[in-house]
Structure formats: structure tokens, C-alpha cells
PDB file of C-alpha atoms and ligand atoms in Angstrom:
ATOM      1  CA  UNK A   1     109.387 -92.021 183.083  1.00 74.00           C
ATOM      2  CA  UNK A   2     107.083 -90.329 185.576  1.00 83.00           C
ATOM      3  CA  UNK A   3     104.672 -88.711 183.152  1.00 89.00           C
ATOM      4  CA  UNK A   4     101.216 -90.325 182.899  1.00 91.00           C
ATOM      5  CA  UNK A   5      98.878 -88.685 180.465  1.00 89.00           C
ATOM      6  CA  UNK A   6      95.789 -89.717 182.461  1.00 91.00           C
ATOM      7  CA  UNK A   7      96.490 -86.815 184.864  1.00 92.00           C
ATOM      8  CA  UNK A   8      96.382 -84.250 182.076  1.00 95.00           C
ATOM      9  CA  UNK A   9      93.993 -85.725 179.554  1.00 97.00           C
ATOM     10  CA  UNK A  10      91.461 -83.405 177.932  1.00 98.00           C
ATOM     11  CA  UNK A  11      93.314 -80.239 178.962  1.00 98.00           C
ATOM     12  CA  UNK A  12      93.654 -77.245 176.631  1.00 98.00           C
ATOM     13  CA  UNK A  13      96.779 -78.749 175.083  1.00 98.00           C
ATOM     14  CA  UNK A  14      94.948 -81.967 174.206  1.00 98.00           C
ATOM     15  CA  UNK A  15      91.998 -80.042 172.810  1.00 98.00           C
ATOM     16  CA  UNK A  16      94.191 -77.984 170.470  1.00 98.00           C
ATOM     17  CA  UNK A  17      96.215 -81.035 169.424  1.00 98.00           C
ATOM     18  CA  UNK A  18      93.210 -83.199 168.690  1.00 98.00           C
ATOM     19  CA  UNK A  19      91.226 -80.505 166.851  1.00 99.00           C
ATOM     20  CA  UNK A  20      94.216 -79.949 164.534  1.00 99.00           C
ATOM     21  CA  UNK A  21      94.890 -83.692 164.207  1.00 99.00           C
ATOM     22  CA  UNK A  22      91.330 -84.298 163.008  1.00 99.00           C
ATOM     23  CA  UNK A  23      91.800 -81.715 160.235  1.00 98.00           C
ATOM     24  CA  UNK A  24      95.026 -83.413 159.171  1.00 98.00           C
ATOM     25  CA  UNK A  25      93.337 -86.814 159.101  1.00 98.00           C
ATOM     26  CA  UNK A  26      90.393 -85.482 157.127  1.00 98.00           C
ATOM     27  CA  UNK A  27      92.738 -84.066 154.490  1.00 98.00           C
ATOM     28  CA  UNK A  28      94.489 -87.451 154.150  1.00 98.00           C
ATOM     29  CA  UNK A  29      91.151 -89.218 153.762  1.00 98.00           C
ATOM     30  CA  UNK A  30      90.088 -86.786 151.027  1.00 98.00           C
ATOM     31  CA  UNK A  31      92.267 -88.710 148.536  1.00 98.00           C
ATOM     32  CA  UNK A  32      91.838 -92.422 147.813  1.00 98.00           C
ATOM     33  CA  UNK A  33      95.581 -93.270 147.917  1.00 98.00           C
ATOM     34  CA  UNK A  34      96.466 -95.190 151.103  1.00 98.00           C
ATOM     35  CA  UNK A  35      98.359 -93.456 153.897  1.00 98.00           C
ATOM     36  CA  UNK A  36     100.536 -94.414 156.847  1.00 98.00           C
ATOM     37  CA  UNK A  37     100.232 -92.852 160.312  1.00 98.00           C
ATOM     38  CA  UNK A  38     102.758 -92.914 163.146  1.00 98.00           C
ATOM     39  CA  UNK A  39     102.117 -91.819 166.725  1.00 98.00           C
ATOM     40  CA  UNK A  40     105.543 -91.768 168.399  1.00 98.00           C
ATOM     41  CA  UNK A  41     104.244 -91.043 171.942  1.00 98.00           C
ATOM     42  CA  UNK A  42     100.889 -92.779 171.920  1.00 98.00           C
ATOM     43  CA  UNK A  43      99.746 -92.882 175.557  1.00 98.00           C
ATOM     44  CA  UNK A  44      96.938 -95.349 176.312  1.00 98.00           C
ATOM     45  CA  UNK A  45      94.687 -94.402 173.403  1.00 98.00           C
ATOM     46  CA  UNK A  46      91.456 -93.907 175.267  1.00 97.00           C
ATOM     47  CA  UNK A  47      90.685 -92.347 178.649  1.00 97.00           C
ATOM     48  CA  UNK A  48      87.960 -92.743 181.234  1.00 97.00           C
ATOM     49  CA  UNK A  49      87.406 -89.271 182.667  1.00 97.00           C
ATOM     50  CA  UNK A  50      86.058 -90.836 185.852  1.00 96.00           C
ATOM     51  CA  UNK A  51      89.399 -92.574 186.536  1.00 96.00           C
ATOM     52  CA  UNK A  52      91.122 -91.617 189.815  1.00 95.00           C
ATOM     53  CA  UNK A  53      94.176 -90.063 188.164  1.00 92.00           C
ATOM     54  CA  UNK A  54      92.068 -87.966 185.812  1.00 94.00           C
ATOM     55  CA  UNK A  55      89.764 -86.803 188.566  1.00 95.00           C
ATOM     56  CA  UNK A  56      92.747 -85.918 190.726  1.00 92.00           C
ATOM     57  CA  UNK A  57      94.381 -83.874 187.945  1.00 89.00           C
ATOM     58  CA  UNK A  58      91.020 -82.486 186.867  1.00 93.00           C
ATOM     59  CA  UNK A  59      92.609 -80.550 183.992  1.00 95.00           C
ATOM     60  CA  UNK A  60      89.927 -81.665 181.556  1.00 97.00           C
ATOM     61  CA  UNK A  61      87.382 -79.438 183.259  1.00 96.00           C
ATOM     62  CA  UNK A  62      89.108 -76.310 181.950  1.00 96.00           C
ATOM     63  CA  UNK A  63      89.769 -77.984 178.597  1.00 98.00           C
ATOM     64  CA  UNK A  64      87.246 -80.274 176.961  1.00 98.00           C
ATOM     65  CA  UNK A  65      84.781 -79.460 179.769  1.00 98.00           C
ATOM     66  CA  UNK A  66      84.871 -75.724 179.000  1.00 98.00           C
ATOM     67  CA  UNK A  67      84.491 -76.352 175.273  1.00 98.00           C
ATOM     68  CA  UNK A  68      81.523 -78.665 175.581  1.00 98.00           C
ATOM     69  CA  UNK A  69      79.776 -76.432 178.119  1.00 98.00           C
ATOM     70  CA  UNK A  70      78.903 -74.274 175.100  1.00 98.00           C
ATOM     71  CA  UNK A  71      75.838 -75.686 173.295  1.00 97.00           C
ATOM     72  CA  UNK A  72      77.322 -74.317 170.023  1.00 97.00           C
ATOM     73  CA  UNK A  73      80.431 -76.524 170.265  1.00 98.00           C
ATOM     74  CA  UNK A  74      79.077 -79.066 167.771  1.00 98.00           C
ATOM     75  CA  UNK A  75      78.570 -76.396 165.116  1.00 98.00           C
ATOM     76  CA  UNK A  76      81.911 -74.709 165.811  1.00 98.00           C
ATOM     77  CA  UNK A  77      84.064 -77.866 165.909  1.00 98.00           C
ATOM     78  CA  UNK A  78      82.144 -80.469 163.879  1.00 98.00           C
ATOM     79  CA  UNK A  79      85.007 -82.966 163.411  1.00 98.00           C
ATOM     80  CA  UNK A  80      85.863 -82.913 167.111  1.00 98.00           C
ATOM     81  CA  UNK A  81      82.240 -83.129 168.165  1.00 98.00           C
ATOM     82  CA  UNK A  82      81.598 -86.094 165.860  1.00 98.00           C
ATOM     83  CA  UNK A  83      84.566 -87.976 167.321  1.00 98.00           C
ATOM     84  CA  UNK A  84      83.452 -87.286 170.893  1.00 98.00           C
ATOM     85  CA  UNK A  85      79.899 -88.271 170.077  1.00 98.00           C
ATOM     86  CA  UNK A  86      81.033 -91.510 168.448  1.00 98.00           C
ATOM     87  CA  UNK A  87      82.906 -92.399 171.638  1.00 98.00           C
ATOM     88  CA  UNK A  88      80.168 -91.089 173.954  1.00 98.00           C
ATOM     89  CA  UNK A  89      76.817 -91.842 172.305  1.00 98.00           C
ATOM     90  CA  UNK A  90      74.991 -90.221 175.244  1.00 98.00           C
ATOM     91  CA  UNK A  91      76.812 -86.886 174.758  1.00 98.00           C
ATOM     92  CA  UNK A  92      74.442 -83.926 174.585  1.00 97.00           C
ATOM     93  CA  UNK A  93      74.924 -80.270 173.613  1.00 97.00           C
ATOM     94  CA  UNK A  94      76.161 -78.584 176.793  1.00 97.00           C
ATOM     95  CA  UNK A  95      78.436 -81.518 177.637  1.00 97.00           C
ATOM     96  CA  UNK A  96      76.215 -83.898 179.609  1.00 97.00           C
ATOM     97  CA  UNK A  97      77.057 -87.529 178.873  1.00 97.00           C
ATOM     98  CA  UNK A  98      80.812 -87.011 178.403  1.00 98.00           C
ATOM     99  CA  UNK A  99      82.606 -89.948 180.005  1.00 98.00           C
ATOM    100  CA  UNK A 100      85.428 -91.038 177.705  1.00 98.00           C
ATOM    101  CA  UNK A 101      88.067 -88.939 175.995  1.00 98.00           C
ATOM    102  CA  UNK A 102      89.775 -90.060 172.776  1.00 98.00           C
ATOM    103  CA  UNK A 103      93.562 -90.110 172.684  1.00 98.00           C
ATOM    104  CA  UNK A 104      95.394 -89.616 169.411  1.00 98.00           C
ATOM    105  CA  UNK A 105      95.631 -93.403 168.740  1.00 98.00           C
ATOM    106  CA  UNK A 106      91.849 -93.761 168.916  1.00 98.00           C
ATOM    107  CA  UNK A 107      91.312 -90.758 166.609  1.00 98.00           C
ATOM    108  CA  UNK A 108      93.829 -92.168 164.159  1.00 98.00           C
ATOM    109  CA  UNK A 109      92.263 -95.617 164.265  1.00 98.00           C
ATOM    110  CA  UNK A 110      88.873 -94.180 163.302  1.00 98.00           C
ATOM    111  CA  UNK A 111      90.449 -92.480 160.271  1.00 98.00           C
ATOM    112  CA  UNK A 112      91.929 -95.698 158.829  1.00 98.00           C
ATOM    113  CA  UNK A 113      90.502 -97.293 155.717  1.00 98.00           C
ATOM    114  CA  UNK A 114      91.300-100.855 154.674  1.00 98.00           C
ATOM    115  CA  UNK A 115      94.692-100.176 153.070  1.00 98.00           C
ATOM    116  CA  UNK A 116      95.819 -97.498 155.535  1.00 98.00           C
ATOM    117  CA  UNK A 117      98.303 -98.343 158.296  1.00 98.00           C
ATOM    118  CA  UNK A 118      99.069 -97.033 161.781  1.00 98.00           C
ATOM    119  CA  UNK A 119     102.135 -97.534 163.986  1.00 98.00           C
ATOM    120  CA  UNK A 120     101.757 -96.696 167.679  1.00 98.00           C
ATOM    121  CA  UNK A 121     104.800 -96.294 169.908  1.00 98.00           C
ATOM    122  CA  UNK A 122     104.564 -96.155 173.708  1.00 98.00           C
ATOM    123  CA  UNK A 123     107.507 -96.929 175.970  1.00 97.00           C
ATOM    124  CA  UNK A 124     105.862 -97.018 179.400  1.00 97.00           C
ATOM    125  CA  UNK A 125     105.202-100.722 180.150  1.00 97.00           C
ATOM    126  CA  UNK A 126     101.838-100.275 181.848  1.00 96.00           C
ATOM    127  CA  UNK A 127     100.592 -97.666 179.401  1.00 97.00           C
ATOM    128  CA  UNK A 128     101.741 -99.811 176.495  1.00 98.00           C
ATOM    129  CA  UNK A 129      99.741-102.728 177.906  1.00 98.00           C
ATOM    130  CA  UNK A 130      96.641-100.543 178.333  1.00 97.00           C
ATOM    131  CA  UNK A 131      97.121 -99.216 174.793  1.00 98.00           C
ATOM    132  CA  UNK A 132      97.067-102.794 173.495  1.00 98.00           C
ATOM    133  CA  UNK A 133      93.828-103.442 175.361  1.00 98.00           C
ATOM    134  CA  UNK A 134      92.230-100.217 174.097  1.00 98.00           C
ATOM    135  CA  UNK A 135      93.412-100.224 170.477  1.00 97.00           C
ATOM    136  CA  UNK A 136      94.918-103.681 169.793  1.00 84.00           C
ATOM    137  CA  UNK A 137      93.514-106.531 167.735  1.00 93.00           C
ATOM    138  CA  UNK A 138      93.372-104.461 164.537  1.00 98.00           C
ATOM    139  CA  UNK A 139      95.418-105.895 161.658  1.00 98.00           C
ATOM    140  CA  UNK A 140      96.015-102.395 160.256  1.00 98.00           C
ATOM    141  CA  UNK A 141      97.764-101.288 163.461  1.00 98.00           C
ATOM    142  CA  UNK A 142     101.182-102.146 164.847  1.00 98.00           C
ATOM    143  CA  UNK A 143     101.835-101.414 168.528  1.00 98.00           C
ATOM    144  CA  UNK A 144     105.474-101.024 169.570  1.00 98.00           C
ATOM    145  CA  UNK A 145     107.062-100.839 172.976  1.00 98.00           C
ATOM    146  CA  UNK A 146     110.204 -98.931 172.129  1.00 97.00           C
ATOM    147  CA  UNK A 147     111.796 -95.536 172.578  1.00 97.00           C
ATOM    148  CA  UNK A 148     110.172 -92.867 170.391  1.00 98.00           C
ATOM    149  CA  UNK A 149     113.463 -91.371 169.276  1.00 97.00           C
ATOM    150  CA  UNK A 150     114.698 -94.753 168.179  1.00 97.00           C
ATOM    151  CA  UNK A 151     111.324 -95.521 166.536  1.00 98.00           C
ATOM    152  CA  UNK A 152     111.422 -92.277 164.527  1.00 98.00           C
ATOM    153  CA  UNK A 153     114.700 -93.517 163.063  1.00 97.00           C
ATOM    154  CA  UNK A 154     113.555 -97.112 162.607  1.00 97.00           C
ATOM    155  CA  UNK A 155     110.007 -96.637 161.307  1.00 98.00           C
ATOM    156  CA  UNK A 156     110.468 -93.687 158.935  1.00 98.00           C
ATOM    157  CA  UNK A 157     110.053 -93.449 156.026  1.00 98.00           C
ATOM    158  CA  UNK A 158     106.951 -95.647 156.064  1.00 97.00           C
ATOM    159  CA  UNK A 159     105.259 -97.569 153.279  1.00 94.00           C
ATOM    160  CA  UNK A 160     103.145 -96.155 151.768  1.00 94.00           C
ATOM    161  CA  UNK A 161     105.110 -92.902 151.713  1.00 97.00           C
ATOM    162  CA  UNK A 162     102.001 -90.728 151.972  1.00 98.00           C
ATOM    163  CA  UNK A 163     101.124 -90.000 155.569  1.00 98.00           C
ATOM    164  CA  UNK A 164     101.519 -88.272 158.885  1.00 98.00           C
ATOM    165  CA  UNK A 165     103.655 -88.657 162.008  1.00 98.00           C
ATOM    166  CA  UNK A 166     102.434 -87.148 165.262  1.00 98.00           C
ATOM    167  CA  UNK A 167     105.236 -86.453 167.739  1.00 98.00           C
ATOM    168  CA  UNK A 168     103.792 -85.700 171.153  1.00 98.00           C
ATOM    169  CA  UNK A 169     106.501 -86.013 173.818  1.00 97.00           C
ATOM    170  CA  UNK A 170     106.003 -85.616 177.550  1.00 95.00           C
ATOM    171  CA  UNK A 171     108.768 -82.946 177.793  1.00 95.00           C
ATOM    172  CA  UNK A 172     110.031 -84.487 181.042  1.00 91.00           C
ATOM    173  CA  UNK A 173     113.720 -84.010 180.264  1.00 88.00           C
ATOM    174  CA  UNK A 174     115.391 -80.617 180.553  1.00 86.00           C
ATOM    175  CA  UNK A 175     116.828 -80.899 177.060  1.00 92.00           C
ATOM    176  CA  UNK A 176     113.715 -82.336 175.407  1.00 93.00           C
ATOM    177  CA  UNK A 177     113.067 -79.285 173.187  1.00 96.00           C
ATOM    178  CA  UNK A 178     116.572 -79.497 171.724  1.00 95.00           C
ATOM    179  CA  UNK A 179     116.408 -83.253 171.414  1.00 96.00           C
ATOM    180  CA  UNK A 180     113.030 -83.268 169.715  1.00 97.00           C
ATOM    181  CA  UNK A 181     114.149 -80.485 167.380  1.00 97.00           C
ATOM    182  CA  UNK A 182     117.074 -82.606 166.205  1.00 96.00           C
ATOM    183  CA  UNK A 183     114.807 -85.659 165.866  1.00 97.00           C
ATOM    184  CA  UNK A 184     112.292 -83.631 163.866  1.00 98.00           C
ATOM    185  CA  UNK A 185     114.898 -82.415 161.383  1.00 97.00           C
ATOM    186  CA  UNK A 186     116.294 -85.931 161.022  1.00 97.00           C
ATOM    187  CA  UNK A 187     112.808 -87.394 160.498  1.00 98.00           C
ATOM    188  CA  UNK A 188     112.118 -84.816 157.801  1.00 98.00           C
ATOM    189  CA  UNK A 189     115.408 -85.556 156.038  1.00 97.00           C
ATOM    190  CA  UNK A 190     114.559 -89.263 156.055  1.00 97.00           C
ATOM    191  CA  UNK A 191     110.958 -88.672 154.919  1.00 98.00           C
ATOM    192  CA  UNK A 192     110.871 -85.414 152.941  1.00 98.00           C
ATOM    193  CA  UNK A 193     107.299 -85.889 151.636  1.00 98.00           C
ATOM    194  CA  UNK A 194     105.849 -86.800 155.040  1.00 98.00           C
ATOM    195  CA  UNK A 195     103.617 -84.585 157.095  1.00 98.00           C
ATOM    196  CA  UNK A 196     104.884 -84.248 160.658  1.00 98.00           C
ATOM    197  CA  UNK A 197     102.944 -82.664 163.508  1.00 98.00           C
ATOM    198  CA  UNK A 198     105.004 -81.851 166.595  1.00 98.00           C
ATOM    199  CA  UNK A 199     103.161 -80.764 169.741  1.00 98.00           C
ATOM    200  CA  UNK A 200     104.997 -78.508 172.211  1.00 98.00           C
ATOM    201  CA  UNK A 201     104.114 -76.859 175.517  1.00 97.00           C
ATOM    202  CA  UNK A 202     104.419 -73.094 175.940  1.00 96.00           C
ATOM    203  CA  UNK A 203     105.564 -72.070 179.381  1.00 94.00           C
ATOM    204  CA  UNK A 204     107.901 -69.236 178.455  1.00 91.00           C
ATOM    205  CA  UNK A 205     107.014 -67.804 175.015  1.00 89.00           C
ATOM    206  CA  UNK A 206     110.456 -66.299 174.335  1.00 91.00           C
ATOM    207  CA  UNK A 207     112.372 -69.549 174.515  1.00 92.00           C
ATOM    208  CA  UNK A 208     109.805 -71.385 172.359  1.00 95.00           C
ATOM    209  CA  UNK A 209     110.116 -68.641 169.772  1.00 95.00           C
ATOM    210  CA  UNK A 210     113.898 -68.867 169.686  1.00 95.00           C
ATOM    211  CA  UNK A 211     113.717 -72.667 169.377  1.00 96.00           C
ATOM    212  CA  UNK A 212     111.241 -72.494 166.474  1.00 97.00           C
ATOM    213  CA  UNK A 213     113.255 -69.886 164.585  1.00 95.00           C
ATOM    214  CA  UNK A 214     116.460 -71.897 164.996  1.00 95.00           C
ATOM    215  CA  UNK A 215     114.681 -74.952 163.567  1.00 95.00           C
ATOM    216  CA  UNK A 216     113.514 -72.928 160.569  1.00 94.00           C
ATOM    217  CA  UNK A 217     117.125 -71.895 159.886  1.00 94.00           C
ATOM    218  CA  UNK A 218     118.239 -75.526 160.093  1.00 92.00           C
ATOM    219  CA  UNK A 219     116.168 -76.643 157.104  1.00 90.00           C
ATOM    220  CA  UNK A 220     112.462 -77.214 157.594  1.00 96.00           C
ATOM    221  CA  UNK A 221     110.064 -77.630 154.656  1.00 97.00           C
ATOM    222  CA  UNK A 222     106.926 -75.421 154.555  1.00 98.00           C
ATOM    223  CA  UNK A 223     105.865 -75.395 158.199  1.00 98.00           C
ATOM    224  CA  UNK A 224     102.854 -73.908 159.911  1.00 98.00           C
ATOM    225  CA  UNK A 225     102.828 -72.812 163.557  1.00 98.00           C
ATOM    226  CA  UNK A 226      99.504 -73.160 165.331  1.00 98.00           C
ATOM    227  CA  UNK A 227      99.350 -71.989 168.941  1.00 98.00           C
ATOM    228  CA  UNK A 228      96.808 -71.325 171.645  1.00 98.00           C
ATOM    229  CA  UNK A 229      97.824 -69.384 174.729  1.00 98.00           C
ATOM    230  CA  UNK A 230      95.224 -69.472 177.472  1.00 97.00           C
ATOM    231  CA  UNK A 231      97.069 -66.696 179.338  1.00 96.00           C
ATOM    232  CA  UNK A 232     100.192 -64.590 178.877  1.00 94.00           C
ATOM    233  CA  UNK A 233     103.188 -66.921 178.805  1.00 90.00           C
ATOM    234  CA  UNK A 234     105.064 -65.240 181.605  1.00 83.00           C
ATOM    235  CA  UNK A 235     104.870 -67.848 184.394  1.00 82.00           C
ATOM    236  CA  UNK A 236     107.487 -70.425 183.349  1.00 84.00           C
ATOM    237  CA  UNK A 237     106.240 -73.043 185.821  1.00 88.00           C
ATOM    238  CA  UNK A 238     102.750 -73.266 184.254  1.00 91.00           C
ATOM    239  CA  UNK A 239     101.369 -74.673 181.013  1.00 94.00           C
ATOM    240  CA  UNK A 240     100.253 -71.332 179.627  1.00 96.00           C
ATOM    241  CA  UNK A 241      99.522 -72.685 176.208  1.00 97.00           C
ATOM    242  CA  UNK A 242     100.731 -75.071 173.559  1.00 98.00           C
ATOM    243  CA  UNK A 243     101.395 -75.302 169.911  1.00 98.00           C
ATOM    244  CA  UNK A 244     101.825 -77.593 166.943  1.00 98.00           C
ATOM    245  CA  UNK A 245     104.511 -77.283 164.361  1.00 98.00           C
ATOM    246  CA  UNK A 246     103.126 -78.773 161.149  1.00 98.00           C
ATOM    247  CA  UNK A 247     105.650 -79.797 158.501  1.00 98.00           C
ATOM    248  CA  UNK A 248     104.267 -80.106 154.958  1.00 98.00           C
ATOM    249  CA  UNK A 249     100.688 -79.346 156.039  1.00 98.00           C
ATOM    250  CA  UNK A 250      97.860 -79.970 153.582  1.00 98.00           C
ATOM    251  CA  UNK A 251      96.827 -77.251 151.163  1.00 95.00           C
ATOM    252  CA  UNK A 252      94.615 -74.580 152.713  1.00 96.00           C
ATOM    253  CA  UNK A 253      94.895 -75.956 156.253  1.00 98.00           C
ATOM    254  CA  UNK A 254      95.896 -72.489 157.446  1.00 98.00           C
ATOM    255  CA  UNK A 255      92.573 -71.157 156.158  1.00 98.00           C
ATOM    256  CA  UNK A 256      90.593 -74.071 157.598  1.00 98.00           C
ATOM    257  CA  UNK A 257      92.033 -73.656 161.088  1.00 98.00           C
ATOM    258  CA  UNK A 258      91.197 -69.958 161.424  1.00 98.00           C
ATOM    259  CA  UNK A 259      87.647 -70.358 162.701  1.00 98.00           C
ATOM    260  CA  UNK A 260      88.277 -73.367 165.002  1.00 98.00           C
ATOM    261  CA  UNK A 261      91.250 -71.593 166.560  1.00 98.00           C
ATOM    262  CA  UNK A 262      89.283 -68.391 167.161  1.00 98.00           C
ATOM    263  CA  UNK A 263      86.565 -70.493 168.775  1.00 98.00           C
ATOM    264  CA  UNK A 264      89.054 -72.273 171.062  1.00 98.00           C
ATOM    265  CA  UNK A 265      90.430 -68.904 172.133  1.00 98.00           C
ATOM    266  CA  UNK A 266      86.937 -67.705 173.014  1.00 98.00           C
ATOM    267  CA  UNK A 267      86.191 -70.858 175.027  1.00 98.00           C
ATOM    268  CA  UNK A 268      89.547 -71.507 176.691  1.00 98.00           C
ATOM    269  CA  UNK A 269      91.420 -68.203 176.776  1.00 96.00           C
ATOM    270  CA  UNK A 270      89.795 -66.502 179.729  1.00 82.00           C
ATOM    271  CA  UNK A 271      92.833 -64.812 181.296  1.00 93.00           C
ATOM    272  CA  UNK A 272      94.769 -61.683 180.253  1.00 94.00           C
ATOM    273  CA  UNK A 273      97.246 -62.326 177.474  1.00 95.00           C
ATOM    274  CA  UNK A 274      95.269 -65.169 175.896  1.00 97.00           C
ATOM    275  CA  UNK A 275      96.048 -65.320 172.192  1.00 98.00           C
ATOM    276  CA  UNK A 276      96.385 -67.503 169.135  1.00 98.00           C
ATOM    277  CA  UNK A 277      99.020 -67.791 166.457  1.00 98.00           C
ATOM    278  CA  UNK A 278      98.479 -69.242 163.011  1.00 98.00           C
ATOM    279  CA  UNK A 279     101.450 -68.414 160.849  1.00 97.00           C
ATOM    280  CA  UNK A 280     104.010 -69.901 158.518  1.00 98.00           C
ATOM    281  CA  UNK A 281     107.338 -70.505 160.203  1.00 97.00           C
ATOM    282  CA  UNK A 282     108.594 -71.474 156.751  1.00 97.00           C
ATOM    283  CA  UNK A 283     106.398 -70.273 153.897  1.00 96.00           C
ATOM    284  CA  UNK A 284     105.500 -72.552 150.987  1.00 94.00           C
ATOM    285  CA  UNK A 285     106.993 -71.519 147.640  1.00 88.00           C
ATOM    286  CA  UNK A 286     104.425 -69.855 145.338  1.00 77.00           C
TER     287      UNK A 286
HETATM  288  C1  SAM B   1     101.598 -86.478 175.979  1.00 50.40           C
HETATM  289  S1  SAM B   1     101.507 -88.196 176.184  1.00 50.40           S
HETATM  290  C2  SAM B   1     100.823 -88.766 174.661  1.00 50.40           C
HETATM  291  C3  SAM B   1      99.376 -88.434 174.409  1.00 50.40           C
HETATM  292  C4  SAM B   1      98.821 -88.957 173.118  1.00 50.40           C
HETATM  293  N1  SAM B   1      99.669 -88.655 171.984  1.00 50.40           N
HETATM  294  C5  SAM B   1      97.427 -88.404 172.875  1.00 50.40           C
HETATM  295  O1  SAM B   1      97.299 -87.329 172.264  1.00 50.40           O
HETATM  296  O2  SAM B   1      96.467 -89.051 173.265  1.00 50.40           O
HETATM  297  C6  SAM B   1     103.186 -88.691 176.023  1.00 50.40           C
HETATM  298  C7  SAM B   1     103.418 -90.192 176.109  1.00 50.40           C
HETATM  299  O3  SAM B   1     104.767 -90.464 175.733  1.00 50.40           O
HETATM  300  C8  SAM B   1     105.232 -91.545 176.494  1.00 50.40           C
HETATM  301  N2  SAM B   1     106.702 -91.480 176.452  1.00 50.40           N
HETATM  302  C9  SAM B   1     107.526 -90.690 177.192  1.00 50.40           C
HETATM  303  N3  SAM B   1     108.801 -90.863 176.789  1.00 50.40           N
HETATM  304  C10 SAM B   1     108.775 -91.743 175.759  1.00 50.40           C
HETATM  305  C11 SAM B   1     109.782 -92.298 174.912  1.00 50.40           C
HETATM  306  N4  SAM B   1     111.069 -91.964 175.050  1.00 50.40           N
HETATM  307  N5  SAM B   1     109.398 -93.150 173.954  1.00 50.40           N
HETATM  308  C12 SAM B   1     108.091 -93.493 173.792  1.00 50.40           C
HETATM  309  N6  SAM B   1     107.099 -93.019 174.585  1.00 50.40           N
HETATM  310  C13 SAM B   1     107.435 -92.153 175.545  1.00 50.40           C
HETATM  311  C14 SAM B   1     104.633 -91.332 177.862  1.00 50.40           C
HETATM  312  O4  SAM B   1     104.576 -92.550 178.581  1.00 50.40           O
HETATM  313  C15 SAM B   1     103.243 -90.774 177.502  1.00 50.40           C
HETATM  314  O5  SAM B   1     102.286 -91.797 177.467  1.00 50.40           O
END
């Protein structure tokens, strides 16, 4: 396990993932019934942008940095802005005062009400320890040091049944797309009513497309594909964009994401070939 998210935190992939995640969490909170959240690849939960690793990677500058440089960011992405502001009370329009970046566990923790539950899974020993320091001590949250693939089998379906699993692998292994595809289908079969959000990198667009279409043929429920390419996906050694595959997404999410996605494209997609995708991989039945 070489991947450490601190080097990449706040990049365009994180921005897309967390903007979409906040919409999913808001939809769950719109109903009083309790929900269960699972983050199968949690990371450390909370990041100091001044940390050595983050400064060395510096990817956040072209991600969250480029978004917040626009004084209109708060109006364009209100859920995201509110979360950042809660974590960085000194944050100002234009981006001054940004010091900490929220990982998915922190965003999920903020969404919990008294009866809601959250399971966080992180295998890396040091990152798991840091996660416990950042997010631990909350009776609503269980923190697990175990393999995500094994946890997806062991922890799903959750109680209560209503809820969301975020699957956000590091894609370190050559076969991780295939492996995660199989795990996704199995998780859905075990938890047919669950919402599942799978994040994936886009290096070469053609192979991602083939993978997604094969998954659709293998039995996905209604599934929405949300992607942001910051440049044409022709250089297979670069993170040209990323996407989320959303199984059983909430009603009207496709409509709600249109404006935020267009805004992210305007802020982050500065090179030729930049584009978005917001389409049903598997359409809901009328
Ligand atoms: C992309 S990062 C997660 C970022 C986090 N979800 C967020 O949005 O803030 C992926 C994480 O998965 C962890 N990881 C990698 N392989 C894993 C495995 N097999 N089981 C559990 N965690 C794993 C890595 O240590 C890393 O912290």
C-alpha cells in the first residue's frame, strides 16, 4: 500500500467527489428515517493543506484552490462552501483562510443525526490511526482497520437498510477496475435498496467506457454517471478526469447536479478537451 491521499488531497477528483457526496447526504437528510453510511476507503478524514506531503504534491492548488479563487464559489456550490467554511471559519470569498480540507469521513460525520450510523474502513495502519484521532470518539461511528473488499462483504447490508456506501479506492493495482466492478455488483446484490457511489479515475476514456458498459450489462440498478474531464483523456499516464457511478441515486439528483457540474467545468477544465458527462448508464423505469 503505497498510496497516501495527503499527496493528492483537494485535487479535481476530490472536488467532484465531495460536491456530489454532499448532494447525496443532503437527500438522505431530507427524510426523517435514520440512515447508515459506509466509507470503504476512508483515508484520514481531515487534511492540513500545509502538511509537507500535501505541499509537495500541491494538487489542491489546481483543484479546491482554483474553485475558491472565484469569489462566486459560495453561490455556485453552497453545500461545498458551507462545509469548507465550517471547517475553516476564517475562509473568505476568493479563498483566503483555507487551511484544512475535509475528507469524506468528516463530511459524512457532519451529516449524521442522532440515530444515523457511519462505518469507516481504512486499511493503512498509520492512516487508520490518524483517522481515529480526527474522527474517533463518536458513538455513532465505527472505525475499522480491515480490507475494503472484505468489509463490503462483511458490513453490507447495514442496519438501518436506508443509506449510502462510498467506494473510493486508490486504484493502485493493475486489475483494480475489474476487481471493484465485481465488488460493486456483489454489494448491490447483497443490498439492493442501497445507494452506492463509486469514484473512478479517468486516464484513458475508452477503457473506462468499456468497463462501465460491461457493468451495466451485468445487472446494475438505475445508475447515473457523473464525470468531469479537465482535459482530453488521451494521456494514459495522467489523471485527466474522474467520475462517480451512482447506483440508486436520489430522485432528481441528475437535475440538481447540472449547474454544479457546469460550474466545476468552468473553474477546473482549462485545457482542450475538457468536458462533463451527466447521464444514465442504466435508466430508471418510468
Ligand atoms: C482515495 S483515498 C480515500 C479518500 C477518502 N475517501 C476521501 O474522500 O477523503 C483511498 C484510501 O484507501 C486506502 N486503501 C487502499 N487499499 C485499501 C484496502 N484494500 N482496504 C481499505 N483501504 C484501502 C488507502 O490507504 C487510502 O487512504
